[in-house]
C-alpha cells in the first residue's frame, strides 16, 4: 500500500513538473514572439492589449506568495486580502449548506420511509432538480433585497437536491431484516430511526453531503460574480476588469485548493461512518 502511495505521489509530481515546464516554455515563447492579438480580443480588453500576455508560473508563484503573506488586509471595498475574500465565500457556502442539510436530511428520511410520500413528492423534486441554481438569482434578489442573502439562497437551492435524494435512497435501502429485528424487539419508531436507520444510511447521506458541498463551491464563484461586493467570485471578476490575469490565475488556484480541502473533510467523514457487513 505504501509503495502504491509512493508511486502515485511520484507520478503526480512528474505530471506537475511537466505541466509547469510546458506552461513556462509556452509563455516565454509567447513573450518573445509578441504575437499580436485579434481585433476582437483587443476590443474585449478595452483596446489596451495589443499582444497576448499570459503570465508564466514564476510570476504566478510570486503573486501567490505575495497574496498569502498578507491575506487579511482591508483597504476598502475593492481592495481586500485574498483571505477575507475566501472567508466571505466560505461563510456563504457553509450557511446555505447547513440550511439545506436541515431541510433535506429530515425530508429525505420521510421520503425514504414512506412510499406514499415518495410518490407524492417525486414529481416536484424531478421538476425542481434540473433548474440551474443561478436561474433563481433574480427572484432571490427581488424577494430578499439583499445580495449576500441571495447568494446563500442560491447555495441552499443547489445543495438541497443531492442531499435529499441520497438520504431518501439510503433510508429506503436499509435492510428489511434489520427493521424486522427492531420491530420484533418493539423498538419505538423514533429510536429505530436514530439507532438503526441513521447508522445504516449514514454513508449514503454523507456521500450526498459531499456532492452537495462540491456543487455549492462551484456555484458560489458564479453567484458572487453576479452579486458583487465581496467573495472570491467577485475578486476574480474584479481582477478581470482590472486586466490582472495573474491575480485571476492565483484566485483560480486557491479556489481549487479550498475545494480540495472541503472534499478531504467530507472524505474523512465518510470513512468515519462507513461500515462493512
mmCIF file of C-alpha atoms in Angstrom:
data_model
loop_
_atom_site.group_PDB
_atom_site.id
_atom_site.type_symbol
_atom_site.label_atom_id
_atom_site.label_comp_id
_atom_site.label_asym_id
_atom_site.label_seq_id
_atom_site.Cartn_x
_atom_site.Cartn_y
_atom_site.Cartn_z
ATOM 1 C CA UNK A 1 0.000 0.000 0.000
ATOM 2 C CA UNK A 2 2.850 2.370 0.901
ATOM 3 C CA UNK A 3 4.565 1.509 -2.348
ATOM 4 C CA UNK A 4 1.366 2.307 -4.250
ATOM 5 C CA UNK A 5 1.008 5.661 -2.479
ATOM 6 C CA UNK A 6 4.669 6.476 -3.141
ATOM 7 C CA UNK A 7 4.377 5.649 -6.830
ATOM 8 C CA UNK A 8 1.159 7.676 -7.134
ATOM 9 C CA UNK A 9 2.783 10.636 -5.391
ATOM 10 C CA UNK A 10 5.848 10.409 -7.593
ATOM 11 C CA UNK A 11 3.727 10.277 -10.756
ATOM 12 C CA UNK A 12 1.729 13.309 -9.574
ATOM 13 C CA UNK A 13 4.996 15.183 -9.033
ATOM 14 C CA UNK A 14 6.183 14.295 -12.533
ATOM 15 C CA UNK A 15 2.865 15.430 -14.075
ATOM 16 C CA UNK A 16 3.013 18.713 -12.128
ATOM 17 C CA UNK A 17 6.612 19.347 -13.180
ATOM 18 C CA UNK A 18 5.785 18.624 -16.831
ATOM 19 C CA UNK A 19 2.758 20.935 -16.691
ATOM 20 C CA UNK A 20 4.790 23.788 -15.167
ATOM 21 C CA UNK A 21 7.565 23.272 -17.712
ATOM 22 C CA UNK A 22 5.164 23.364 -20.675
ATOM 23 C CA UNK A 23 3.446 26.419 -19.201
ATOM 24 C CA UNK A 24 6.807 28.208 -18.732
ATOM 25 C CA UNK A 25 8.022 27.388 -22.258
ATOM 26 C CA UNK A 26 4.697 28.406 -23.834
ATOM 27 C CA UNK A 27 4.537 31.771 -22.061
ATOM 28 C CA UNK A 28 8.222 32.537 -22.697
ATOM 29 C CA UNK A 29 7.754 31.801 -26.405
ATOM 30 C CA UNK A 30 4.659 33.988 -26.417
ATOM 31 C CA UNK A 31 6.563 36.873 -24.836
ATOM 32 C CA UNK A 32 9.428 36.578 -27.312
ATOM 33 C CA UNK A 33 7.269 36.457 -30.402
ATOM 34 C CA UNK A 34 4.857 39.105 -29.006
ATOM 35 C CA UNK A 35 2.078 37.654 -31.106
ATOM 36 C CA UNK A 36 -0.443 40.319 -31.946
ATOM 37 C CA UNK A 37 -3.998 39.742 -30.850
ATOM 38 C CA UNK A 38 -7.096 39.840 -32.976
ATOM 39 C CA UNK A 39 -9.307 42.901 -33.144
ATOM 40 C CA UNK A 40 -11.999 41.086 -31.178
ATOM 41 C CA UNK A 41 -9.559 40.348 -28.346
ATOM 42 C CA UNK A 42 -8.312 43.943 -28.281
ATOM 43 C CA UNK A 43 -11.906 45.168 -28.074
ATOM 44 C CA UNK A 44 -12.655 42.727 -25.248
ATOM 45 C CA UNK A 45 -9.634 44.015 -23.334
ATOM 46 C CA UNK A 46 -10.782 47.608 -23.717
ATOM 47 C CA UNK A 47 -8.452 48.347 -26.628
ATOM 48 C CA UNK A 48 -5.390 48.351 -24.357
ATOM 49 C CA UNK A 49 -3.959 44.946 -25.225
ATOM 50 C CA UNK A 50 -2.033 44.599 -28.450
ATOM 51 C CA UNK A 51 -0.341 41.310 -27.505
ATOM 52 C CA UNK A 52 -1.436 38.214 -25.630
ATOM 53 C CA UNK A 53 0.420 38.339 -22.318
ATOM 54 C CA UNK A 54 -0.358 35.267 -20.229
ATOM 55 C CA UNK A 55 1.834 35.247 -17.085
ATOM 56 C CA UNK A 56 4.200 32.346 -16.550
ATOM 57 C CA UNK A 57 4.378 30.087 -13.483
ATOM 58 C CA UNK A 58 7.146 32.131 -11.864
ATOM 59 C CA UNK A 59 5.069 35.331 -11.988
ATOM 60 C CA UNK A 60 2.025 33.484 -10.646
ATOM 61 C CA UNK A 61 4.116 31.930 -7.860
ATOM 62 C CA UNK A 62 5.493 35.308 -6.814
ATOM 63 C CA UNK A 63 1.978 36.834 -6.787
ATOM 64 C CA UNK A 64 0.632 33.872 -4.824
ATOM 65 C CA UNK A 65 3.321 34.270 -2.151
ATOM 66 C CA UNK A 66 2.606 37.991 -2.014
ATOM 67 C CA UNK A 67 -1.135 37.366 -1.550
ATOM 68 C CA UNK A 68 -0.552 34.731 1.124
ATOM 69 C CA UNK A 69 1.935 36.905 3.026
ATOM 70 C CA UNK A 70 -0.849 39.376 3.842
ATOM 71 C CA UNK A 71 -4.201 37.629 3.326
ATOM 72 C CA UNK A 72 -6.390 39.700 5.653
ATOM 73 C CA UNK A 73 -5.671 43.362 4.856
ATOM 74 C CA UNK A 74 -8.633 45.640 4.135
ATOM 75 C CA UNK A 75 -8.094 48.852 2.153
ATOM 76 C CA UNK A 76 -11.694 49.431 1.162
ATOM 77 C CA UNK A 77 -14.468 47.795 -0.861
ATOM 78 C CA UNK A 78 -12.354 46.871 -3.882
ATOM 79 C CA UNK A 79 -9.068 46.085 -2.156
ATOM 80 C CA UNK A 80 -9.310 43.287 0.381
ATOM 81 C CA UNK A 81 -6.909 40.445 1.127
ATOM 82 C CA UNK A 82 -7.445 37.053 -0.525
ATOM 83 C CA UNK A 83 -8.102 35.508 2.890
ATOM 84 C CA UNK A 84 -11.016 37.880 3.510
ATOM 85 C CA UNK A 85 -12.483 37.112 0.084
ATOM 86 C CA UNK A 86 -12.251 33.361 0.673
ATOM 87 C CA UNK A 87 -13.746 33.758 4.163
ATOM 88 C CA UNK A 88 -16.789 35.572 2.739
ATOM 89 C CA UNK A 89 -17.286 32.828 0.168
ATOM 90 C CA UNK A 90 -16.871 30.035 2.714
ATOM 91 C CA UNK A 91 -19.305 31.719 5.112
ATOM 92 C CA UNK A 92 -21.956 31.911 2.368
ATOM 93 C CA UNK A 93 -21.363 28.312 1.279
ATOM 94 C CA UNK A 94 -21.488 26.931 4.827
ATOM 95 C CA UNK A 95 -24.636 28.953 5.654
ATOM 96 C CA UNK A 96 -26.525 27.753 2.581
ATOM 97 C CA UNK A 97 -25.209 24.207 3.006
ATOM 98 C CA UNK A 98 -26.285 23.945 6.660
ATOM 99 C CA UNK A 99 -29.758 25.307 5.858
ATOM 100 C CA UNK A 100 -30.062 22.742 3.049
ATOM 101 C CA UNK A 101 -28.981 19.922 5.387
ATOM 102 C CA UNK A 102 -31.572 20.975 7.988
ATOM 103 C CA UNK A 103 -34.308 20.665 5.345
ATOM 104 C CA UNK A 104 -33.009 17.844 3.136
ATOM 105 C CA UNK A 105 -32.000 15.175 5.665
ATOM 106 C CA UNK A 106 -35.269 15.016 7.662
ATOM 107 C CA UNK A 107 -37.301 15.298 4.463
ATOM 108 C CA UNK A 108 -35.179 12.545 2.899
ATOM 109 C CA UNK A 109 -35.955 10.350 5.907
ATOM 110 C CA UNK A 110 -39.686 10.922 5.402
ATOM 111 C CA UNK A 111 -39.477 10.156 1.676
ATOM 112 C CA UNK A 112 -37.305 7.083 2.240
ATOM 113 C CA UNK A 113 -39.542 5.633 4.951
ATOM 114 C CA UNK A 114 -42.866 6.302 3.244
ATOM 115 C CA UNK A 115 -43.586 5.084 -0.323
ATOM 116 C CA UNK A 116 -46.683 7.302 -0.311
ATOM 117 C CA UNK A 117 -44.650 10.433 0.418
ATOM 118 C CA UNK A 118 -42.088 9.358 -2.170
ATOM 119 C CA UNK A 119 -44.766 9.055 -4.838
ATOM 120 C CA UNK A 120 -46.328 12.387 -3.837
ATOM 121 C CA UNK A 121 -43.110 14.447 -3.690
ATOM 122 C CA UNK A 122 -41.141 12.838 -6.512
ATOM 123 C CA UNK A 123 -42.776 14.892 -9.336
ATOM 124 C CA UNK A 124 -41.933 18.160 -7.542
ATOM 125 C CA UNK A 125 -38.336 17.039 -6.920
ATOM 126 C CA UNK A 126 -37.868 15.994 -10.548
ATOM 127 C CA UNK A 127 -39.180 19.353 -11.793
ATOM 128 C CA UNK A 128 -37.111 21.456 -9.388
ATOM 129 C CA UNK A 129 -33.853 19.490 -9.580
ATOM 130 C CA UNK A 130 -32.806 20.345 -13.184
ATOM 131 C CA UNK A 131 -33.265 24.105 -12.710
ATOM 132 C CA UNK A 132 -29.927 25.909 -12.689
ATOM 133 C CA UNK A 133 -29.286 27.473 -9.261
ATOM 134 C CA UNK A 134 -28.334 30.766 -10.915
ATOM 135 C CA UNK A 135 -31.786 30.944 -12.516
ATOM 136 C CA UNK A 136 -33.112 31.623 -9.005
ATOM 137 C CA UNK A 137 -30.827 34.631 -8.514
ATOM 138 C CA UNK A 138 -33.139 37.334 -9.988
ATOM 139 C CA UNK A 139 -36.070 36.047 -7.959
ATOM 140 C CA UNK A 140 -33.927 35.903 -4.813
ATOM 141 C CA UNK A 141 -32.628 39.446 -5.331
ATOM 142 C CA UNK A 142 -36.148 40.743 -5.927
ATOM 143 C CA UNK A 143 -37.610 38.924 -2.913
ATOM 144 C CA UNK A 144 -34.822 39.101 -0.320
ATOM 145 C CA UNK A 145 -33.486 42.505 -1.444
ATOM 146 C CA UNK A 146 -30.033 41.555 -0.137
ATOM 147 C CA UNK A 147 -27.211 40.318 -2.364
ATOM 148 C CA UNK A 148 -25.448 38.243 0.290
ATOM 149 C CA UNK A 149 -28.667 36.533 1.404
ATOM 150 C CA UNK A 150 -29.492 35.879 -2.240
ATOM 151 C CA UNK A 151 -26.140 34.092 -2.698
ATOM 152 C CA UNK A 152 -26.858 31.980 0.407
ATOM 153 C CA UNK A 153 -30.277 31.127 -1.021
ATOM 154 C CA UNK A 154 -28.693 30.010 -4.298
ATOM 155 C CA UNK A 155 -26.284 27.763 -2.345
ATOM 156 C CA UNK A 156 -29.257 26.390 -0.417
ATOM 157 C CA UNK A 157 -31.077 25.531 -3.652
ATOM 158 C CA UNK A 158 -28.106 23.841 -5.300
ATOM 159 C CA UNK A 159 -27.160 21.888 -2.136
ATOM 160 C CA UNK A 160 -30.547 20.505 -1.232
ATOM 161 C CA UNK A 161 -31.160 18.028 -4.078
ATOM 162 C CA UNK A 162 -28.133 15.685 -3.781
ATOM 163 C CA UNK A 163 -28.603 15.504 -0.004
ATOM 164 C CA UNK A 164 -32.356 14.907 -0.293
ATOM 165 C CA UNK A 165 -32.105 12.187 -2.938
ATOM 166 C CA UNK A 166 -29.157 10.401 -1.318
ATOM 167 C CA UNK A 167 -30.825 10.445 2.099
ATOM 168 C CA UNK A 168 -34.074 9.066 0.671
ATOM 169 C CA UNK A 169 -32.173 6.368 -1.224
ATOM 170 C CA UNK A 170 -30.073 5.435 1.803
ATOM 171 C CA UNK A 171 -33.077 5.213 4.116
ATOM 172 C CA UNK A 172 -35.102 3.174 1.601
ATOM 173 C CA UNK A 173 -32.171 0.780 1.119
ATOM 174 C CA UNK A 174 -31.837 -0.211 4.790
ATOM 175 C CA UNK A 175 -32.158 -3.994 5.025
ATOM 176 C CA UNK A 176 -35.641 -5.196 5.896
ATOM 177 C CA UNK A 177 -34.130 -7.797 8.252
ATOM 178 C CA UNK A 178 -32.682 -5.078 10.456
ATOM 179 C CA UNK A 179 -36.009 -3.254 10.588
ATOM 180 C CA UNK A 180 -37.818 -6.511 11.351
ATOM 181 C CA UNK A 181 -35.485 -7.189 14.274
ATOM 182 C CA UNK A 182 -36.204 -3.720 15.657
ATOM 183 C CA UNK A 183 -39.926 -4.307 15.168
ATOM 184 C CA UNK A 184 -39.730 -7.714 16.904
ATOM 185 C CA UNK A 185 -37.963 -6.114 19.856
ATOM 186 C CA UNK A 186 -40.733 -3.466 19.918
ATOM 187 C CA UNK A 187 -38.295 -0.604 19.460
ATOM 188 C CA UNK A 188 -40.140 2.701 19.104
ATOM 189 C CA UNK A 189 -40.113 4.305 15.607
ATOM 190 C CA UNK A 190 -38.039 7.314 16.650
ATOM 191 C CA UNK A 191 -35.443 5.082 18.301
ATOM 192 C CA UNK A 192 -35.424 2.814 15.229
ATOM 193 C CA UNK A 193 -34.771 5.830 13.004
ATOM 194 C CA UNK A 194 -31.953 7.056 15.262
ATOM 195 C CA UNK A 195 -30.378 3.728 16.218
ATOM 196 C CA UNK A 196 -30.906 1.563 13.117
ATOM 197 C CA UNK A 197 -31.755 3.580 10.017
ATOM 198 C CA UNK A 198 -29.424 6.552 10.554
ATOM 199 C CA UNK A 199 -26.221 4.474 11.072
ATOM 200 C CA UNK A 200 -27.158 2.195 8.160
ATOM 201 C CA UNK A 201 -27.878 5.088 5.796
ATOM 202 C CA UNK A 202 -25.063 7.344 7.053
ATOM 203 C CA UNK A 203 -22.535 6.513 4.267
ATOM 204 C CA UNK A 204 -25.103 7.353 1.573
ATOM 205 C CA UNK A 205 -26.171 10.513 3.383
ATOM 206 C CA UNK A 206 -22.572 11.723 3.765
ATOM 207 C CA UNK A 207 -21.922 10.962 0.089
ATOM 208 C CA UNK A 208 -24.865 13.230 -0.777
ATOM 209 C CA UNK A 209 -23.455 15.922 1.521
ATOM 210 C CA UNK A 210 -20.061 15.601 -0.171
ATOM 211 C CA UNK A 211 -21.609 16.028 -3.621
ATOM 212 C CA UNK A 212 -23.665 18.995 -2.388
ATOM 213 C CA UNK A 213 -20.611 20.731 -0.961
ATOM 214 C CA UNK A 214 -18.731 20.285 -4.245
ATOM 215 C CA UNK A 215 -21.605 21.791 -6.214
ATOM 216 C CA UNK A 216 -22.008 24.638 -3.698
ATOM 217 C CA UNK A 217 -18.343 25.593 -4.003
ATOM 218 C CA UNK A 218 -18.686 25.573 -7.788
ATOM 219 C CA UNK A 219 -21.793 27.736 -7.773
ATOM 220 C CA UNK A 220 -20.617 30.354 -5.257
ATOM 221 C CA UNK A 221 -17.986 31.681 -7.680
ATOM 222 C CA UNK A 222 -20.581 32.363 -10.389
ATOM 223 C CA UNK A 223 -23.077 33.729 -7.854
ATOM 224 C CA UNK A 224 -20.564 36.196 -6.425
ATOM 225 C CA UNK A 225 -19.687 37.408 -9.912
ATOM 226 C CA UNK A 226 -23.360 38.419 -10.196
ATOM 227 C CA UNK A 227 -23.900 39.940 -6.748
ATOM 228 C CA UNK A 228 -20.548 41.774 -6.484
ATOM 229 C CA UNK A 229 -19.186 43.297 -3.286
ATOM 230 C CA UNK A 230 -17.116 40.566 -1.644
ATOM 231 C CA UNK A 231 -16.116 36.937 -2.113
ATOM 232 C CA UNK A 232 -13.646 35.041 -4.270
ATOM 233 C CA UNK A 233 -16.026 35.096 -7.257
ATOM 234 C CA UNK A 234 -16.227 38.887 -7.091
ATOM 235 C CA UNK A 235 -12.430 39.013 -6.690
ATOM 236 C CA UNK A 236 -11.995 37.065 -9.957
ATOM 237 C CA UNK A 237 -14.410 39.330 -11.800
ATOM 238 C CA UNK A 238 -12.873 42.496 -10.337
ATOM 239 C CA UNK A 239 -9.345 41.434 -11.304
ATOM 240 C CA UNK A 240 -10.562 40.614 -14.818
ATOM 241 C CA UNK A 241 -11.934 44.152 -15.061
ATOM 242 C CA UNK A 242 -8.533 45.391 -13.845
ATOM 243 C CA UNK A 243 -6.902 43.217 -16.571
ATOM 244 C CA UNK A 244 -4.815 41.482 -13.893
ATOM 245 C CA UNK A 245 -4.650 37.981 -15.358
ATOM 246 C CA UNK A 246 -2.020 36.901 -12.838
ATOM 247 C CA UNK A 247 -4.416 37.623 -9.965
ATOM 248 C CA UNK A 248 -7.175 35.716 -11.786
ATOM 249 C CA UNK A 249 -4.917 32.659 -12.095
ATOM 250 C CA UNK A 250 -3.931 32.905 -8.416
ATOM 251 C CA UNK A 251 -7.624 33.045 -7.453
ATOM 252 C CA UNK A 252 -8.418 30.031 -9.659
ATOM 253 C CA UNK A 253 -5.621 28.069 -7.977
ATOM 254 C CA UNK A 254 -6.860 28.975 -4.474
ATOM 255 C CA UNK A 255 -10.462 28.078 -5.414
ATOM 256 C CA UNK A 256 -9.198 24.636 -6.389
ATOM 257 C CA UNK A 257 -7.158 24.233 -3.190
ATOM 258 C CA UNK A 258 -10.105 25.191 -0.966
ATOM 259 C CA UNK A 259 -12.375 22.823 -2.925
ATOM 260 C CA UNK A 260 -9.824 20.039 -2.379
ATOM 261 C CA UNK A 261 -9.707 20.753 1.373
ATOM 262 C CA UNK A 262 -13.510 20.644 1.608
ATOM 263 C CA UNK A 263 -13.565 17.324 -0.233
ATOM 264 C CA UNK A 264 -10.897 15.896 2.081
ATOM 265 C CA UNK A 265 -13.016 16.835 5.115
ATOM 266 C CA UNK A 266 -16.071 15.030 3.744
ATOM 267 C CA UNK A 267 -13.911 12.101 2.608
ATOM 268 C CA UNK A 268 -12.662 11.707 6.203
ATOM 269 C CA UNK A 269 -16.242 11.951 7.493
ATOM 270 C CA UNK A 270 -17.312 9.266 5.012
ATOM 271 C CA UNK A 271 -14.591 6.917 6.261
ATOM 272 C CA UNK A 272 -15.773 7.575 9.811
ATOM 273 C CA UNK A 273 -19.359 6.439 9.132
ATOM 274 C CA UNK A 274 -18.607 3.637 6.645
ATOM 275 C CA UNK A 275 -19.004 0.037 7.782
ATOM 276 C CA UNK A 276 -18.617 -3.472 6.460
ATOM 277 C CA UNK A 277 -21.396 -6.033 6.775
#
